[in-house]
Short mmCIF file of C-alpha atoms in Angstrom, two decimals:
data_model
loop_
_atom_site.label_atom_id
_atom_site.label_comp_id
_atom_site.label_asym_id
_atom_site.label_seq_id
_atom_site.Cartn_x
_atom_site.Cartn_y
_atom_site.Cartn_z
CA UNK O 1 -2.44 -15.87 -19.85
CA UNK O 2 -3.78 -19.37 -20.57
CA UNK O 3 -1.19 -21.75 -19.09
CA UNK O 4 -2.20 -25.10 -20.61
CA UNK O 5 -4.10 -24.59 -23.86
CA UNK O 6 -7.34 -26.48 -24.47
CA UNK O 7 -7.93 -29.77 -22.70
CA UNK O 8 -10.85 -31.99 -21.86
CA UNK O 9 -9.42 -33.65 -18.79
CA UNK O 10 -6.23 -33.84 -16.71
CA UNK O 11 -5.19 -36.86 -14.65
CA UNK O 12 -2.16 -38.33 -12.93
CA UNK O 13 -1.31 -41.71 -14.45
CA UNK O 14 1.14 -44.60 -14.45
CA UNK O 15 1.62 -47.55 -16.77
CA UNK O 16 0.79 -51.06 -15.56
CA UNK O 17 3.32 -52.62 -17.95
CA UNK O 18 6.33 -53.73 -15.90
CA UNK O 19 8.75 -53.78 -18.83
CA UNK O 20 7.80 -50.17 -19.64
CA UNK O 21 8.16 -48.94 -16.07
CA UNK O 22 11.68 -50.41 -15.91
CA UNK O 23 12.84 -48.05 -18.68
CA UNK O 24 10.37 -45.19 -18.56
CA UNK O 25 11.31 -41.64 -17.55
CA UNK O 26 8.23 -41.21 -15.34
CA UNK O 27 4.90 -43.02 -15.58
CA UNK O 28 5.58 -44.61 -18.99
CA UNK O 29 2.63 -42.84 -20.60
CA UNK O 30 4.08 -42.35 -24.09
CA UNK O 31 5.42 -45.90 -24.46
CA UNK O 32 2.28 -47.50 -23.06
CA UNK O 33 -0.13 -45.46 -25.17
CA UNK O 34 1.86 -46.32 -28.30
CA UNK O 35 2.05 -50.00 -27.33
CA UNK O 36 -1.71 -50.06 -26.73
CA UNK O 37 -2.33 -48.35 -30.09
CA UNK O 38 0.02 -50.68 -31.99
CA UNK O 39 -1.41 -53.83 -30.36
CA UNK O 40 -4.95 -52.76 -31.18
CA UNK O 41 -4.33 -51.63 -34.73
CA UNK O 42 -5.16 -48.00 -33.94
CA UNK O 43 -1.68 -47.16 -35.26
CA UNK O 44 0.66 -49.21 -37.41
CA UNK O 45 3.82 -47.18 -36.86
CA UNK O 46 5.06 -44.58 -34.41
CA UNK O 47 7.90 -42.09 -34.63
CA UNK O 48 9.83 -42.09 -31.38
CA UNK O 49 13.05 -40.61 -30.01
CA UNK O 50 15.56 -43.40 -29.60
CA UNK O 51 19.26 -42.96 -28.85
CA UNK O 52 22.61 -44.22 -30.02
CA UNK O 53 25.66 -44.75 -27.82
CA UNK O 54 26.55 -41.95 -25.42
CA UNK O 55 22.95 -40.73 -25.21
CA UNK O 56 22.99 -39.28 -28.72
CA UNK O 57 19.31 -38.92 -29.72
CA UNK O 58 18.14 -40.54 -32.93
CA UNK O 59 14.58 -40.58 -34.22
CA UNK O 60 13.18 -43.96 -35.18
CA UNK O 61 10.08 -45.52 -36.68
CA UNK O 62 8.82 -48.24 -34.30
CA UNK O 63 6.27 -50.81 -35.38
CA UNK O 64 6.46 -53.22 -32.43
CA UNK O 65 6.06 -52.81 -28.64
CA UNK O 66 9.69 -53.94 -28.18
CA UNK O 67 10.95 -51.15 -30.43
CA UNK O 68 8.83 -48.65 -28.51
CA UNK O 69 10.24 -49.76 -25.16
CA UNK O 70 13.81 -49.56 -26.49
CA UNK O 71 13.27 -45.85 -27.10
CA UNK O 72 11.77 -45.00 -23.69
CA UNK O 73 13.32 -42.28 -21.56
CA UNK O 74 14.14 -38.59 -22.03
CA UNK O 75 17.28 -37.65 -24.00
CA UNK O 76 17.59 -33.89 -23.25
CA UNK O 77 19.01 -33.11 -26.65
CA UNK O 78 17.61 -32.31 -30.09
CA UNK O 79 15.99 -35.28 -31.81
CA UNK O 80 14.44 -34.35 -35.20
CA UNK O 81 11.46 -36.73 -34.99
CA UNK O 82 9.50 -34.98 -37.71
CA UNK O 83 12.25 -35.80 -40.21
CA UNK O 84 11.17 -39.46 -40.00
CA UNK O 85 7.43 -39.02 -40.60
CA UNK O 86 7.58 -39.42 -44.37
CA UNK O 87 9.93 -42.37 -43.95
CA UNK O 88 7.26 -44.05 -41.80
CA UNK O 89 4.76 -43.65 -44.63
CA UNK O 90 7.06 -44.44 -47.57
CA UNK O 91 9.65 -46.94 -46.40
CA UNK O 92 7.65 -48.65 -43.66
CA UNK O 93 4.29 -48.35 -45.45
CA UNK O 94 2.53 -47.12 -42.32
CA UNK O 95 -1.01 -45.91 -42.92
CA UNK O 96 -1.77 -44.74 -39.39
CA UNK O 97 1.18 -42.94 -37.90
CA UNK O 98 1.67 -41.83 -34.31
CA UNK O 99 4.23 -39.21 -33.36
CA UNK O 100 5.69 -38.18 -30.04
CA UNK O 101 7.34 -34.81 -29.78
CA UNK O 102 8.21 -31.74 -27.84
CA UNK O 103 5.74 -28.84 -28.04
CA UNK O 104 7.57 -27.28 -31.03
CA UNK O 105 7.54 -30.61 -32.86
CA UNK O 106 3.84 -31.11 -32.22
CA UNK O 107 3.24 -27.62 -33.64
CA UNK O 108 5.32 -28.52 -36.69
CA UNK O 109 3.24 -31.65 -37.28
CA UNK O 110 -0.05 -29.75 -36.92
CA UNK O 111 1.17 -27.40 -39.63
CA UNK O 112 2.20 -30.28 -41.89
CA UNK O 113 -1.22 -31.90 -41.34
CA UNK O 114 -3.14 -28.74 -42.18
CA UNK O 115 -0.83 -27.77 -45.06
CA UNK O 116 0.41 -31.18 -46.31
CA UNK O 117 2.15 -29.68 -49.34
CA UNK O 118 5.19 -31.97 -49.15
CA UNK O 119 3.48 -34.84 -47.37
CA UNK O 120 1.59 -36.83 -49.98
CA UNK O 121 -0.15 -39.86 -48.49
CA UNK O 122 1.21 -39.25 -45.00
CA UNK O 123 -1.59 -39.96 -42.57
CA UNK O 124 -0.87 -38.85 -39.04
CA UNK O 125 -3.42 -40.29 -36.64
CA UNK O 126 -2.22 -39.49 -33.18
CA UNK O 127 0.07 -36.96 -31.50
CA UNK O 128 1.55 -37.33 -28.04
CA UNK O 129 3.28 -34.22 -26.72
CA UNK O 130 5.74 -34.06 -23.87
CA UNK O 131 6.18 -31.11 -21.54
CA UNK O 132 9.31 -29.18 -22.38
CA UNK O 133 10.98 -26.21 -20.71
CA UNK O 134 14.02 -26.09 -23.01
CA UNK O 135 16.40 -28.37 -24.86
CA UNK O 136 20.18 -28.61 -25.27
CA UNK O 137 22.38 -29.07 -28.32
CA UNK O 138 24.19 -32.39 -27.92
CA UNK O 139 27.52 -30.89 -26.97
CA UNK O 140 25.73 -28.62 -24.50
CA UNK O 141 24.39 -31.76 -22.87
CA UNK O 142 27.86 -33.27 -22.97
CA UNK O 143 29.33 -30.31 -21.08
CA UNK O 144 26.63 -30.59 -18.41
CA UNK O 145 27.16 -34.31 -17.97
CA UNK O 146 30.93 -34.58 -18.37
CA UNK O 147 32.25 -31.28 -17.06
CA UNK O 148 29.62 -30.12 -14.58
CA UNK O 149 28.70 -33.56 -13.26
CA UNK O 150 31.98 -35.38 -13.92
CA UNK O 151 30.36 -38.39 -15.60
CA UNK O 152 31.41 -39.86 -18.96
CA UNK O 153 28.56 -39.91 -21.50
CA UNK O 154 29.14 -43.63 -22.07
CA UNK O 155 28.38 -44.32 -18.40
CA UNK O 156 25.03 -42.49 -18.31
CA UNK O 157 21.90 -44.63 -17.92
CA UNK O 158 19.36 -41.95 -17.16
CA UNK O 159 19.07 -38.16 -17.19
CA UNK O 160 16.40 -36.13 -15.45
CA UNK O 161 15.44 -32.57 -14.63
CA UNK O 162 13.48 -31.97 -11.46
CA UNK O 163 13.44 -30.13 -8.17
CA UNK O 164 15.65 -27.38 -9.58
CA UNK O 165 18.44 -29.76 -10.56
CA UNK O 166 19.81 -31.69 -13.51
CA UNK O 167 20.26 -35.33 -12.47
CA UNK O 168 22.69 -37.84 -13.99
CA UNK O 169 22.43 -41.55 -13.11
CA UNK O 170 25.39 -43.78 -14.00
CA UNK O 171 25.61 -47.45 -14.73
CA UNK O 172 27.73 -47.78 -11.59
CA UNK O 173 24.68 -46.77 -9.55
CA UNK O 174 25.93 -43.25 -8.78
CA UNK O 175 23.77 -40.14 -8.90
CA UNK O 176 25.27 -36.75 -9.71
CA UNK O 177 23.46 -33.41 -9.84
CA UNK O 178 24.06 -29.86 -10.90
CA UNK O 179 21.89 -26.84 -10.19
CA UNK O 180 19.70 -25.97 -13.19
CA UNK O 181 20.98 -22.40 -13.02
CA UNK O 182 24.40 -23.67 -14.11
CA UNK O 183 22.94 -25.44 -17.14
CA UNK O 184 21.26 -22.31 -18.58
CA UNK O 185 24.26 -21.23 -20.71
CA UNK O 186 24.04 -24.54 -22.59
CA UNK O 187 20.39 -24.24 -23.62
CA UNK O 188 19.46 -24.14 -27.28
CA UNK O 189 18.79 -20.43 -27.88
CA UNK O 190 15.91 -21.07 -30.30
CA UNK O 191 14.01 -22.50 -27.32
CA UNK O 192 13.85 -18.99 -25.89
CA UNK O 193 11.17 -17.86 -28.34
CA UNK O 194 8.92 -20.85 -27.53
CA UNK O 195 5.81 -20.14 -25.47
CA UNK O 196 4.42 -23.66 -25.29
CA UNK O 197 5.27 -25.71 -22.19
CA UNK O 198 2.66 -28.47 -22.17
CA UNK O 199 2.48 -29.32 -25.91
CA UNK O 200 -0.82 -27.52 -26.29
CA UNK O 201 -1.64 -28.90 -29.74
CA UNK O 202 -1.14 -32.61 -29.05
CA UNK O 203 -3.98 -35.12 -28.73
CA UNK O 204 -2.54 -36.14 -25.36
CA UNK O 205 0.24 -34.30 -23.50
CA UNK O 206 2.27 -35.69 -20.66
CA UNK O 207 5.12 -34.78 -18.35
CA UNK O 208 6.52 -35.40 -14.90
CA UNK O 209 5.69 -32.06 -13.33
CA UNK O 210 2.64 -32.06 -11.07
CA UNK O 211 2.67 -35.76 -10.26
CA UNK O 212 4.65 -37.80 -7.70
CA UNK O 213 7.84 -39.66 -8.73
CA UNK O 214 7.06 -42.56 -11.04
CA UNK O 215 3.79 -40.95 -12.14
CA UNK O 216 2.98 -38.53 -14.96
CA UNK O 217 0.61 -35.65 -15.40
CA UNK O 218 -1.58 -36.21 -18.46
CA UNK O 219 -3.68 -33.69 -20.38
CA UNK O 220 -6.28 -35.26 -22.63
CA UNK O 221 -6.97 -32.59 -25.20
CA UNK O 222 -8.86 -33.87 -28.22
CA UNK O 223 -11.79 -36.22 -28.79
CA UNK O 224 -9.40 -38.69 -30.42
CA UNK O 225 -7.00 -38.41 -27.48
CA UNK O 226 -9.85 -39.07 -25.06
CA UNK O 227 -11.04 -42.14 -26.96
CA UNK O 228 -7.62 -43.77 -27.14
CA UNK O 229 -6.61 -42.93 -23.57
CA UNK O 230 -9.94 -44.03 -22.05
CA UNK O 231 -9.84 -47.32 -23.95
CA UNK O 232 -6.29 -47.94 -22.74
CA UNK O 233 -7.41 -47.27 -19.15
CA UNK O 234 -10.45 -49.56 -19.53
CA UNK O 235 -8.19 -52.29 -20.85
CA UNK O 236 -5.94 -52.06 -17.82
CA UNK O 237 -2.89 -50.38 -19.36
CA UNK O 238 -2.91 -47.51 -16.84
CA UNK O 239 -3.56 -46.75 -13.21
CA UNK O 240 -5.01 -43.28 -12.83
CA UNK O 241 -5.60 -40.83 -10.02
CA UNK O 242 -7.59 -37.65 -10.06
CA UNK O 243 -5.15 -34.76 -10.55
CA UNK O 244 -6.77 -32.91 -7.62
CA UNK O 245 -5.70 -35.66 -5.20
CA UNK O 246 -1.99 -35.70 -6.07
CA UNK O 247 0.77 -33.39 -4.90
CA UNK O 248 2.06 -30.99 -6.12
CA UNK O 249 -0.73 -31.08 -8.74
CA UNK O 250 -1.66 -28.70 -11.53
CA UNK O 251 -0.68 -25.58 -9.58
CA UNK O 252 2.99 -26.35 -10.11
CA UNK O 253 2.46 -27.12 -13.81
CA UNK O 254 0.67 -23.81 -14.10
CA UNK O 255 3.47 -21.96 -12.35
CA UNK O 256 6.18 -23.44 -14.58
CA UNK O 257 4.13 -22.94 -17.73
CA UNK O 258 3.49 -19.28 -16.97
CA UNK O 259 7.16 -18.79 -16.07
CA UNK O 260 8.19 -20.13 -19.47
CA UNK O 261 5.57 -18.11 -21.34
CA UNK O 262 6.33 -14.83 -19.59
CA UNK O 263 10.10 -15.22 -19.85
CA UNK O 264 10.01 -16.13 -23.54
CA UNK O 265 7.41 -13.48 -24.43
CA UNK O 266 9.88 -10.98 -22.97
CA UNK O 267 12.68 -12.51 -25.05
CA UNK O 268 10.53 -12.21 -28.19
CA UNK O 269 9.91 -8.53 -27.45
CA UNK O 270 13.60 -8.03 -26.71
CA UNK O 271 14.60 -9.62 -30.03
CA UNK O 272 12.13 -7.37 -31.86
CA UNK O 273 13.70 -4.31 -30.24
CA UNK O 274 17.13 -5.47 -31.39
CA UNK O 275 15.76 -5.87 -34.91
CA UNK O 276 16.11 -9.64 -34.87
CA UNK O 277 13.48 -11.82 -36.52
CA UNK O 278 11.00 -13.81 -34.41
CA UNK O 279 8.73 -16.65 -35.54
CA UNK O 280 6.02 -15.18 -37.82
CA UNK O 281 2.51 -15.84 -36.59
CA UNK O 282 -0.18 -15.26 -39.18
CA UNK X 1 -20.23 -22.38 -60.72
CA UNK X 2 -16.67 -21.25 -60.30
CA UNK X 3 -14.87 -21.31 -63.63
CA UNK X 4 -11.42 -22.85 -63.47
CA UNK X 5 -8.72 -23.04 -66.13
CA UNK X 6 -5.56 -25.14 -66.01
CA UNK X 7 -2.72 -23.65 -68.02
CA UNK X 8 0.54 -25.41 -68.71
CA UNK X 9 3.69 -23.47 -69.48
CA UNK X 10 7.21 -24.96 -69.26
CA UNK X 11 6.44 -27.86 -66.99
CA UNK X 12 6.12 -31.61 -66.77
CA UNK X 13 2.35 -31.84 -66.13
CA UNK X 14 3.12 -33.41 -62.74
CA UNK X 15 1.14 -30.73 -60.94
CA UNK X 16 -2.00 -31.60 -62.93
CA UNK X 17 -1.38 -35.27 -62.24
CA UNK X 18 -1.12 -34.43 -58.56
CA UNK X 19 -4.48 -32.63 -58.80
CA UNK X 20 -6.13 -35.67 -60.39
CA UNK X 21 -4.39 -37.88 -57.84
CA UNK X 22 -7.03 -36.79 -55.33
CA UNK X 23 -9.08 -39.79 -56.61
CA UNK X 24 -12.76 -39.53 -55.58
CA UNK X 25 -12.08 -36.11 -54.13
CA UNK X 26 -11.39 -34.96 -57.70
CA UNK X 27 -15.04 -35.72 -58.49
CA UNK X 28 -16.06 -33.64 -55.50
CA UNK X 29 -13.93 -30.78 -56.82
CA UNK X 30 -15.26 -31.20 -60.35
CA UNK X 31 -18.82 -31.06 -58.99
CA UNK X 32 -18.23 -27.64 -57.56
CA UNK X 33 -16.26 -26.11 -60.43
CA UNK X 34 -16.55 -25.77 -64.16
CA UNK X 35 -13.29 -26.67 -65.89
CA UNK X 36 -13.24 -24.29 -68.83
CA UNK X 37 -9.74 -24.83 -70.15
CA UNK X 38 -7.20 -27.62 -69.74
CA UNK X 39 -5.29 -28.84 -72.76
CA UNK X 40 -4.53 -32.20 -71.19
CA UNK X 41 -8.12 -33.04 -70.33
CA UNK X 42 -10.51 -31.08 -72.55
CA UNK X 43 -10.65 -29.99 -76.17
CA UNK X 44 -10.74 -26.21 -75.79
CA UNK X 45 -8.10 -24.29 -77.76
CA UNK X 46 -8.48 -20.75 -76.41
CA UNK X 47 -8.01 -19.70 -72.78
CA UNK X 48 -11.45 -18.68 -71.52
CA UNK X 49 -12.50 -15.98 -69.11
CA UNK X 50 -12.40 -17.65 -65.70
CA UNK X 51 -12.46 -17.10 -61.96
CA UNK X 52 -9.34 -19.09 -61.22
CA UNK X 53 -6.40 -20.05 -63.39
CA UNK X 54 -4.12 -22.77 -62.06
CA UNK X 55 -0.87 -22.26 -63.92
CA UNK X 56 1.99 -24.73 -63.83
CA UNK X 57 5.42 -24.26 -65.33
CA UNK X 58 7.81 -21.38 -65.72
CA UNK X 59 8.02 -18.98 -68.64
CA UNK X 60 10.64 -19.36 -71.37
CA UNK X 61 11.62 -15.80 -72.20
CA UNK X 62 12.87 -16.74 -75.69
CA UNK X 63 9.47 -18.25 -76.47
CA UNK X 64 7.30 -15.20 -77.05
CA UNK X 65 4.19 -17.34 -77.35
CA UNK X 66 4.72 -18.44 -73.73
CA UNK X 67 5.03 -14.82 -72.63
CA UNK X 68 1.81 -13.97 -74.46
CA UNK X 69 0.02 -16.90 -72.80
CA UNK X 70 1.17 -15.66 -69.39
CA UNK X 71 -0.16 -12.16 -70.08
CA UNK X 72 -3.39 -13.59 -71.46
CA UNK X 73 -3.95 -15.68 -68.32
CA UNK X 74 -3.60 -12.57 -66.19
CA UNK X 75 -6.17 -10.73 -68.32
CA UNK X 76 -8.70 -13.55 -68.41
CA UNK X 77 -8.47 -14.89 -64.85
CA UNK X 78 -9.68 -13.11 -61.73
CA UNK X 79 -7.34 -15.16 -59.55
CA UNK X 80 -4.04 -16.52 -60.83
CA UNK X 81 -2.45 -19.39 -58.90
CA UNK X 82 1.14 -20.46 -59.50
CA UNK X 83 0.74 -24.19 -59.02
CA UNK X 84 3.98 -25.91 -58.07
CA UNK X 85 7.64 -25.06 -57.93
CA UNK X 86 8.21 -24.07 -61.58
CA UNK X 87 5.42 -21.49 -61.79
CA UNK X 88 5.99 -20.22 -58.29
CA UNK X 89 9.78 -20.14 -58.03
CA UNK X 90 11.30 -21.53 -61.22
CA UNK X 91 12.01 -24.91 -59.66
CA UNK X 92 14.11 -27.20 -61.78
CA UNK X 93 13.98 -24.77 -64.71
CA UNK X 94 16.18 -22.37 -62.70
CA UNK X 95 19.02 -24.59 -63.91
CA UNK X 96 18.19 -24.37 -67.63
CA UNK X 97 20.91 -22.81 -69.76
CA UNK X 98 20.00 -23.64 -73.32
CA UNK X 99 22.19 -25.04 -76.09
CA UNK X 100 19.96 -28.05 -76.64
CA UNK X 101 18.35 -29.07 -79.92
CA UNK X 102 15.98 -28.35 -81.55
CA UNK X 103 15.84 -24.93 -79.83
CA UNK X 104 19.36 -24.13 -78.61
CA UNK X 105 18.35 -20.53 -77.97
CA UNK X 106 15.69 -21.44 -75.40
CA UNK X 107 17.81 -20.83 -72.36
CA UNK X 108 16.14 -18.36 -70.00
CA UNK X 109 13.28 -19.42 -67.77
CA UNK X 110 11.54 -17.23 -65.21
CA UNK X 111 8.88 -18.24 -62.74
CA UNK X 112 5.42 -16.98 -63.63
CA UNK X 113 5.59 -14.83 -60.50
CA UNK X 114 8.38 -12.78 -62.08
CA UNK X 115 6.44 -12.25 -65.32
CA UNK X 116 2.92 -11.39 -64.14
CA UNK X 117 1.23 -10.57 -60.85
CA UNK X 118 0.26 -13.84 -59.20
CA UNK X 119 -2.26 -14.08 -56.34
CA UNK X 120 -1.23 -17.35 -54.72
CA UNK X 121 1.85 -19.57 -54.97
CA UNK X 122 1.76 -23.23 -54.03
CA UNK X 123 5.21 -24.72 -53.46
CA UNK X 124 6.21 -28.33 -54.08
CA UNK X 125 7.42 -30.55 -56.85
CA UNK X 126 4.66 -31.49 -57.11
CA UNK X 127 2.42 -30.06 -54.40
CA UNK X 128 0.70 -33.01 -52.71
CA UNK X 129 -2.83 -33.93 -53.89
CA UNK X 130 -4.12 -33.33 -50.35
CA UNK X 131 -2.68 -29.81 -50.35
CA UNK X 132 -4.13 -28.95 -53.77
CA UNK X 133 -7.51 -30.26 -52.64
CA UNK X 134 -7.45 -28.21 -49.42
CA UNK X 135 -6.31 -25.16 -51.35
CA UNK X 136 -9.16 -25.38 -53.86
CA UNK X 137 -11.70 -26.00 -51.08
CA UNK X 138 -10.41 -22.95 -49.22
CA UNK X 139 -10.55 -20.90 -52.41
CA UNK X 140 -14.16 -21.98 -53.06
CA UNK X 141 -15.07 -21.13 -49.44
CA UNK X 142 -13.18 -17.85 -49.57
CA UNK X 143 -11.21 -18.94 -46.50
CA UNK X 144 -8.69 -16.12 -46.47
CA UNK X 145 -7.08 -17.15 -43.19
CA UNK X 146 -6.18 -20.55 -44.61
CA UNK X 147 -4.94 -19.11 -47.90
CA UNK X 148 -2.72 -16.46 -46.33
CA UNK X 149 0.58 -18.40 -46.42
CA UNK X 150 0.08 -19.06 -50.14
CA UNK X 151 -0.63 -15.38 -50.68
CA UNK X 152 2.58 -14.36 -48.92
CA UNK X 153 4.51 -16.87 -50.98
CA UNK X 154 3.34 -15.23 -54.21
CA UNK X 155 5.48 -12.23 -53.24
CA UNK X 156 8.60 -14.36 -52.92
CA UNK X 157 9.77 -15.82 -56.23
CA UNK X 158 13.25 -16.66 -54.97
CA UNK X 159 13.43 -19.75 -52.78
CA UNK X 160 16.12 -22.30 -52.03
CA UNK X 161 17.20 -24.77 -49.41
CA UNK X 162 19.52 -21.96 -48.32
CA UNK X 163 16.44 -20.21 -46.87
CA UNK X 164 16.78 -22.59 -43.95
CA UNK X 165 20.20 -21.12 -43.23
CA UNK X 166 19.36 -17.49 -43.95
CA UNK X 167 15.95 -17.30 -42.32
CA UNK X 168 16.09 -19.92 -39.58
CA UNK X 169 19.46 -21.35 -38.52
CA UNK X 170 21.34 -18.04 -38.89
CA UNK X 171 18.55 -16.23 -37.07
CA UNK X 172 18.57 -18.23 -33.84
CA UNK X 173 15.21 -19.77 -34.69
CA UNK X 174 15.90 -23.39 -35.67
CA UNK X 175 14.95 -25.82 -32.91
CA UNK X 176 15.72 -28.93 -34.94
CA UNK X 177 12.26 -30.43 -35.51
CA UNK X 178 13.23 -31.92 -38.90
CA UNK X 179 10.11 -30.86 -40.82
CA UNK X 180 12.23 -29.37 -43.61
CA UNK X 181 14.04 -32.66 -44.07
CA UNK X 182 10.80 -34.65 -44.29
CA UNK X 183 9.22 -32.25 -46.77
CA UNK X 184 12.14 -32.20 -49.24
CA UNK X 185 11.27 -34.22 -52.37
CA UNK X 186 14.90 -34.92 -53.31
CA UNK X 187 16.24 -35.80 -49.84
CA UNK X 188 18.61 -32.87 -50.10
CA UNK X 189 18.25 -32.13 -46.39
CA UNK X 190 19.76 -34.26 -43.65
CA UNK X 191 19.63 -33.40 -39.99
CA UNK X 192 23.10 -33.15 -38.48
CA UNK X 193 23.54 -32.18 -34.83
CA UNK X 194 19.87 -31.25 -34.79
CA UNK X 195 20.17 -28.79 -37.68
CA UNK X 196 19.40 -29.08 -41.40
CA UNK X 197 22.31 -29.54 -43.78
CA UNK X 198 21.28 -28.81 -47.35
CA UNK X 199 23.04 -30.44 -50.29
CA UNK X 200 22.90 -27.67 -52.90
CA UNK X 201 23.46 -30.15 -55.72
CA UNK X 202 20.22 -31.93 -54.87
CA UNK X 203 18.10 -28.83 -54.14
CA UNK X 204 15.61 -28.15 -56.93
CA UNK X 205 14.37 -24.85 -55.49
CA UNK X 206 10.81 -26.04 -54.90
CA UNK X 207 10.22 -23.93 -51.78
CA UNK X 208 8.84 -26.76 -49.69
CA UNK X 209 11.35 -26.69 -46.84
CA UNK X 210 10.96 -23.02 -46.08
CA UNK X 211 7.18 -23.18 -46.55
CA UNK X 212 6.86 -26.05 -44.08
CA UNK X 213 9.29 -24.66 -41.49
CA UNK X 214 7.13 -23.77 -38.46
CA UNK X 215 9.63 -21.12 -37.40
CA UNK X 216 9.29 -19.14 -40.67
CA UNK X 217 5.49 -19.13 -40.80
CA UNK X 218 2.95 -20.25 -38.26
CA UNK X 219 -0.71 -19.65 -39.16
CA UNK X 220 -2.62 -19.04 -35.92
CA UNK X 221 -5.58 -21.07 -37.21
CA UNK X 222 -3.49 -24.10 -36.28
CA UNK X 223 -4.16 -23.36 -32.61
CA UNK X 224 -7.69 -24.73 -33.08
CA UNK X 225 -7.73 -28.42 -32.23
CA UNK X 226 -10.78 -30.59 -31.60
#
């Protein structure tokens, strides 16, 4: 089974923008790429996942670097980014739109680009995908944070998944964890038919797995993705390291990707046996 | 030259406007087809034999002339395309109930797909110019893989925002991407708790949300990226 989908190059990277690194989940790849693209007129609007109080995700159209930075960081709950794409074109008048999304969202956008039946005049230029193992409905997240970790949602400053645990960082400087195994019952069940871990259809995909803390693993997949990422590197927006020189490297990404694919392929087969519908691939 | 006819039944002509809204691409299309019938654009009174008929609008069952036109299109066209919500699914005309002058008896409207065999249905109110362009290009290139979703749709004359509940949310498939909400032309769909909530009063049964939902249909040709 192909673990990553097509890509031209993989690297480990980190932003050089201090204000991004302060807020970023990992290496600040998404925010920095969008900031570079907005500053250089490659894009004039980007759809990002921002949040309201208590870590409630809310998609947003950002047209300035400040708005991009505001939205940095992973939310671990459903954020319907694609719902805002037409708004970016109509209400914000964006002609070159960038979108960040989970693998399923990137797939949705590819479909809307190829079959733009309800998307008149919506020009999507650039897609950044983030690695995703699964997501949680908001109240699932709330149970994990409040009941399993004993932290009030209003006190959370950062959430993370890594090293087999779900991590909650509070504004009082505390860190609480819970084993990932205990969070499984709160996963969104529609994630269990997804067989894409690394956002295989994005122009550039990124995630924490494979790179050291504070760095991100980046797959550059398309010609457009390569152009924009290379230019950003040349202009000093990123530090990069060869993926072969970092630990744990692509082997771990591969392992997790194949785990997701195999597990969810089994679930798809299981649902078929039960007579339940599965996503229709043509 | 591929002969194309545009036929208008009970509709607003918005689908034809959307086709012409392709600007310079319209010229590209017109260079590779011969438009043999289109009451809005050319002075031809009789529907001609053609390769493709793009039909917009639903069929008023009390208007026997409309029924005859529908049958005639099927006889004269090799491929019949239901262009837009009304022809494909009834669209707004699903809500017609008559009692309006000067024809108070004209009350029953069926999508073309329920009256004759249709080969492809294109959803939307209207379908976007880009989509109509890509569809015609694919038709001219005989790109069956690309056309497949439209072919499947021709078998499904009944669509509604409720499809999102029946086929996706109720079936453990909705992951909350929001594509349905973006595609809706009347903003009938809002995302609440990461799931679509459809306002049935605003839904005009255009079929866009369920067509665009990546968890209902996912053509594998999308896997090819460059």
